Structure formats: structure tokens, C-alpha cells
Coordinates of C-alpha atoms in Angstrom, one line a residue:
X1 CA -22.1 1.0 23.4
X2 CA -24.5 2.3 20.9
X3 CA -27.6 1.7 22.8
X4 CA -27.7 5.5 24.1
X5 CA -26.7 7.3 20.9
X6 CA -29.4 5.5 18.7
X7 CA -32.3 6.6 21.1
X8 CA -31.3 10.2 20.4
X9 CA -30.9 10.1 16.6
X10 CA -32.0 13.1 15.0
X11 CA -32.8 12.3 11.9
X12 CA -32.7 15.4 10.0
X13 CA -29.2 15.9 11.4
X14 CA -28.6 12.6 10.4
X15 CA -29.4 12.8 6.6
X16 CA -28.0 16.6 6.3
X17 CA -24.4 14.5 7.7
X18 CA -24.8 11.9 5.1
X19 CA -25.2 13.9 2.5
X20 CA -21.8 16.1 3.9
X21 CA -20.6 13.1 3.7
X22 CA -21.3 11.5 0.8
X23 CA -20.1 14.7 -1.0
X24 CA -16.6 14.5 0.9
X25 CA -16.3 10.9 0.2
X26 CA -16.8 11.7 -3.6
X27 CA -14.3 14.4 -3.7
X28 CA -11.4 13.0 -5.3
X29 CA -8.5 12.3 -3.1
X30 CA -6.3 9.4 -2.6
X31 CA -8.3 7.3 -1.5
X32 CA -10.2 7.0 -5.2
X33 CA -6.6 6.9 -6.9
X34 CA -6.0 3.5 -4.7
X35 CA -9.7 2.2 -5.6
X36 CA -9.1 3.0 -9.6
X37 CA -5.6 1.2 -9.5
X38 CA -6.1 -1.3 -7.6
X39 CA -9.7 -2.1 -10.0
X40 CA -7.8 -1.6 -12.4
X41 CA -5.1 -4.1 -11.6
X42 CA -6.4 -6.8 -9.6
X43 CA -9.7 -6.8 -10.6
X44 CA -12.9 -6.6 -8.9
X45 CA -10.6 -8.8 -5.8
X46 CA -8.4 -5.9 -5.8
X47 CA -10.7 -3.5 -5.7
X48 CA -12.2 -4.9 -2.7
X49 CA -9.7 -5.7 -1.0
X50 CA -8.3 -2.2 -1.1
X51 CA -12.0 -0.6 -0.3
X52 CA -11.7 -3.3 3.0
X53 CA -8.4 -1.7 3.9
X54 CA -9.5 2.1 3.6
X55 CA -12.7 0.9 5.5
X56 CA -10.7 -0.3 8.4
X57 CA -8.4 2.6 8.2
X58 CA -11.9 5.0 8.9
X59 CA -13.1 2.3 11.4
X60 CA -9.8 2.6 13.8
X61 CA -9.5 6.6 13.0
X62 CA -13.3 6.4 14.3
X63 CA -12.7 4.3 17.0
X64 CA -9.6 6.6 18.2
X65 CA -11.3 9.4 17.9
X66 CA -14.6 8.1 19.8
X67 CA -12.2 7.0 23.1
X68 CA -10.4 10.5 22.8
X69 CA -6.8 9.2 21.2
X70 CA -7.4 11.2 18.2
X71 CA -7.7 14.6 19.9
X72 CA -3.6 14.3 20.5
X73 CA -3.3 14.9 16.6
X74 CA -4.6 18.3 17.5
X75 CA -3.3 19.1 20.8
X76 CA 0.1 18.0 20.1
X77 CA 2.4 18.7 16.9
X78 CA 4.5 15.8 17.7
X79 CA 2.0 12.9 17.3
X80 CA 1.0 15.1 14.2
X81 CA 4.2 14.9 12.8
X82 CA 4.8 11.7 13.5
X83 CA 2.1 10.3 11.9
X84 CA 2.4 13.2 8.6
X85 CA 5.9 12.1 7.8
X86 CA 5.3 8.6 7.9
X87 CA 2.4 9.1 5.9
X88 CA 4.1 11.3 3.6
X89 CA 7.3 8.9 3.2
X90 CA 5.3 6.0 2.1
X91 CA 3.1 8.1 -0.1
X92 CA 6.0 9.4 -2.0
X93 CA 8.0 5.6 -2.1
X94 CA 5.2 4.2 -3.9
X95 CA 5.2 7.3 -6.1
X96 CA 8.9 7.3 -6.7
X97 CA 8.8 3.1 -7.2
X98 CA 6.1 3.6 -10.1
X99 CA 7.7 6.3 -11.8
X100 CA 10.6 4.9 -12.1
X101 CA 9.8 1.6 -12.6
X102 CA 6.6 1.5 -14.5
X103 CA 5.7 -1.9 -15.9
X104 CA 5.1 -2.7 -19.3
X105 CA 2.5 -4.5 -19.9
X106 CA 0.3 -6.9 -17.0
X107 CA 1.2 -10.1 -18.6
X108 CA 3.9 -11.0 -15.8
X109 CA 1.4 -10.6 -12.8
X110 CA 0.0 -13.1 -11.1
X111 CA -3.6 -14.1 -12.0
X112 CA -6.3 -14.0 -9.3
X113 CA -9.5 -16.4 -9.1
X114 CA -11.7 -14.2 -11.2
X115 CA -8.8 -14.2 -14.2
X116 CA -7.9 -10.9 -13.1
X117 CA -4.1 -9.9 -13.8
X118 CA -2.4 -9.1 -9.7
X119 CA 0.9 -7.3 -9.3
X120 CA 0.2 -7.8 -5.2
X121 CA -0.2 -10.8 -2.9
X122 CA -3.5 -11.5 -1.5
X123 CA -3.3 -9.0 1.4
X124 CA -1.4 -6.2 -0.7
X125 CA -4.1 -4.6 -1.6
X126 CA -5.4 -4.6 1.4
X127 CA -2.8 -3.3 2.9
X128 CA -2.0 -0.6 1.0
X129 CA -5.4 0.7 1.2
X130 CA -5.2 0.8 5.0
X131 CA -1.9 2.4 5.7
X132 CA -2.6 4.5 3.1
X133 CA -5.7 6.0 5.1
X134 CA -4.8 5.5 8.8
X135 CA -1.1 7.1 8.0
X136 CA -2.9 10.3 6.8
X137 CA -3.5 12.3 10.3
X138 CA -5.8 14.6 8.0
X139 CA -8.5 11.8 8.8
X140 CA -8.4 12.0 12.1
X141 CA -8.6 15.4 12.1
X142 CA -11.5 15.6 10.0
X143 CA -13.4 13.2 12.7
X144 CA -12.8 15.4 15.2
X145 CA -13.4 18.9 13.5
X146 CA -16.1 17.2 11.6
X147 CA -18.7 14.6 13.4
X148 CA -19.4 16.9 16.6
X149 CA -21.6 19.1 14.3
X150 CA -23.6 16.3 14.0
X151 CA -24.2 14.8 17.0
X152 CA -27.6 15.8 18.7
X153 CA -27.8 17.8 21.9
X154 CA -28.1 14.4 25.0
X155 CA -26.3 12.0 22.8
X156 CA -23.1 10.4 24.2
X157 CA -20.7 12.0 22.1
X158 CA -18.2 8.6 22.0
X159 CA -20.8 6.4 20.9
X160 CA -21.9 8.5 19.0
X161 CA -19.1 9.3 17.0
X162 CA -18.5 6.1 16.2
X163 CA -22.0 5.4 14.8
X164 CA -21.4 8.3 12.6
X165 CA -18.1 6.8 11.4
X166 CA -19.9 3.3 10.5
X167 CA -22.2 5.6 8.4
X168 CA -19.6 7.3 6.5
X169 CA -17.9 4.1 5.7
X170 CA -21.4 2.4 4.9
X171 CA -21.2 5.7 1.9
X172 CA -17.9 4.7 1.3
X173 CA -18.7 1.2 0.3
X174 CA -21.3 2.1 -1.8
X175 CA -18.8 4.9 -3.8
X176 CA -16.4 2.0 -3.9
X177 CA -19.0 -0.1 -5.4
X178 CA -19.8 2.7 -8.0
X179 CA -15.8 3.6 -8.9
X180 CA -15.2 -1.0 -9.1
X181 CA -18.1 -1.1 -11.9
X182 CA -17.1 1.9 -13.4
X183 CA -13.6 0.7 -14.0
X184 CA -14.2 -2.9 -15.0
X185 CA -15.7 -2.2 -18.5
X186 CA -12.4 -0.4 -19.1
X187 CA -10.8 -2.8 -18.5
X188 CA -9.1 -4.4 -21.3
X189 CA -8.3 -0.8 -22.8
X190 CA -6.4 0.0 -19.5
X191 CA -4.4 -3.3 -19.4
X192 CA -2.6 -2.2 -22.7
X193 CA 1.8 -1.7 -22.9
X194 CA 1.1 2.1 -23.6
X195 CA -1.7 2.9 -21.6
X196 CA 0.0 0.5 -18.3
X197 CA 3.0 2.4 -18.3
X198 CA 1.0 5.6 -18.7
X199 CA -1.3 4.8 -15.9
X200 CA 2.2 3.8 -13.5
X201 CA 3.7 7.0 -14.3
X202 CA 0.5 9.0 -13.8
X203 CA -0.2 7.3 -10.7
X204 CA 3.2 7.9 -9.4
X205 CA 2.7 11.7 -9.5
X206 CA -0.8 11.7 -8.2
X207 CA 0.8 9.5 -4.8
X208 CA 4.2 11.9 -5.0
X209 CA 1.8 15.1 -5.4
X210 CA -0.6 13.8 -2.0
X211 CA 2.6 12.6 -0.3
X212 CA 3.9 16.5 -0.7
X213 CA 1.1 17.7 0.3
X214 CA 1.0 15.6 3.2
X215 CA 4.0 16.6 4.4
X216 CA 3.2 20.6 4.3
X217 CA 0.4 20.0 5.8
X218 CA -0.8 21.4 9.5
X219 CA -3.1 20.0 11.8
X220 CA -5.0 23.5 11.8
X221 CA -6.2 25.6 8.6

């Protein structure tokens, strides 16, 4: 599937849309609040099992994008809406359940393998990182406004698309790798009564805030 698109990489092109990239993917966004909480949380398991479940969220945005499915989040406003709301709706019920329930300290959460305190099963970070990213149509969007300014005059646009989304999320991993060890050593700090229910009520907002912004949102600027 790739074969045609990697004979015409242009690599100039290439590195100018990993470093448009990498500098999106930095940008702060909800995405890095679900990589810092669920670090902080669960540990470096958490964290990569969250970064796993964004990842695949990109992957199957990419993948819909590269066969044409994503283009109906442009064309039509009621596979836009669809997706927003639902996006928006679980965005704000995880808000909502952490502001209003914030915990006190870590102490009742399970324990994972490394030692690290879990409030989730083994797949709930997982899967709150993906449904996090493949209910935000914004994504999909992005791909589609995004990628074809980077895809070299001869290349097959699919394929190619799709080769640029396992690039971005190969930037992804490594910012995921960056924000895990960056949170670890704050650990203990972070797993305090005062600065736990802090840190629920804080990320409650930030997921309220993104879930209202969500559901403004247009699939044009």
C-alpha cells in the first residue's frame, strides 16, 4: 500500500511536515491533559497505555481519512455533529465526575505491577485515551485540511496520507515519552490528599472547558 508513496518521498517536504508537526503535537490540548493524568495516576503503565489509545485514535482517523471516510466530517454537518456531541458529552462526564467527586488521597486504588497507584482497570486507560481522540472530529479534520500540503506532486494521495499519519504518531510517542519522564519524578509530590484533590478538580475543568469547546465548534474556521 505504501510501496508507491515511499518512492516519491520528498524529503524536504517531509522534514518541513515533521517539524509542523511536532510543533502541533506539542501544543497543549487534551490529549497532554490525559498523558499527565493518567502518568500521574497509573504510573508509567498508565501512561502508556493512554499514549497506545490516542495512537490508535490518530491511526483509525488516518486510516479514514486515507480511504475518503473522513471527508463526510466536512461535507456533511450531520456526521460532524454526531461525532462533536458525542465527543463533547463524554468530555464534560468525566469533567463533571472529577469535580464533583474528587478523590482524596490514592491510597484506595488499585496497585499496578510497577507499584504504581491505578484508579482504572487494565484497559481504562487505554480506553479513555482513544475515545477521547477518535470522538474529537477536529482530528479528522486536521488530516484532511492538513496532510495534502505535504504530499509530493505523483504520490498516491491515500497511501500517502497514511504514511504521513504513522509519522505524526511516531512524534507523538516520542512527546509521550518526554511528558511520562517528566511526570514520574513528581511523583510522590502529586500523589498527596491536597494536591490529589487539586489535581481532580483542576482536571475536571480543563476536560469540561475542551468538552465546551468541542461542542461550539464548526467543521470550518
Amino acid at each position: 500500500m505504501l510501496g508507491r508513496a515511499m518512492v516519491v518521498v520528498d524529503l524536504p517536504l517531509l522534514l518541513s511536515f515533521m517539524l509542523a508537526a511536532m510543533l502541533l503535537t506539542i501544543t497543549p490540548g487534551i490529549d497532554t491533559v490525559m498523558m499527565l493524568r493518567a502518568t500521574t495516576v497509573g504510573g508509567v503503565g498508565g501512561g502508556i497505555r493512554a499514549g497506545v489509545g490516542i495512537m490508535l485514535g490518530l491511526l483509525l482517523w488516518g486510516a479514514m481519512v486515507s480511504v475518503g471516510l473522513g471527508a463526510l466530517l466536512q461535507t456533511s454537518a450531520i456526521a460532524y455533529d454526531c461525532v462533536k456531541w458525542a465527543g463533547a458529552g463524554y468530555l464534560c462526564a468525566l469533567g463533571i465526575k472529577q469535580l464533583m467527586s474528587p478523590r482524596q488521597s490514592l491510597s484506595g486504588a488499585t496497585t499496578g505491577a510497577d507499584g504504581a497507584a491505578q484508579d482504572l482497570p487494565a484497559g481504562g486507560f487505554l480506553r479513555k485515551g482513544f475515545l477521547t481522540n477518535i470522538l474529537n472530529p477536529k482530528v479528522g479534520v486536521f488530516y484532511i485540511t492538513f496532510l495534502p500540503q505535504f504530499i509530493p506532486h505523483g504520490a498516491a494521495v491515500g497511501p500517502y496520507s497514511f504514511f504521513l499519519t504513522l509519522v505524526h504518531c511516531a512524534l507523538t510517542a516520542v512527546w509521550f515519552v518526554v511528558l511520562v519522564m517528566a511526570t514520574l519524578p513528581l511523583g510522590r509530590f502529586l500523589k498527596t490528599p491536597r494536591v490529589v484533590r487539586l489535581m481532580d478538580r483542576v482536571t475536571g475543568g480543563v476536560f469540561i472547558a475542551f468538552g465546551a469547546k468541542l461542542a461550539v465548534s464548526s467543521s470550518t474556521r
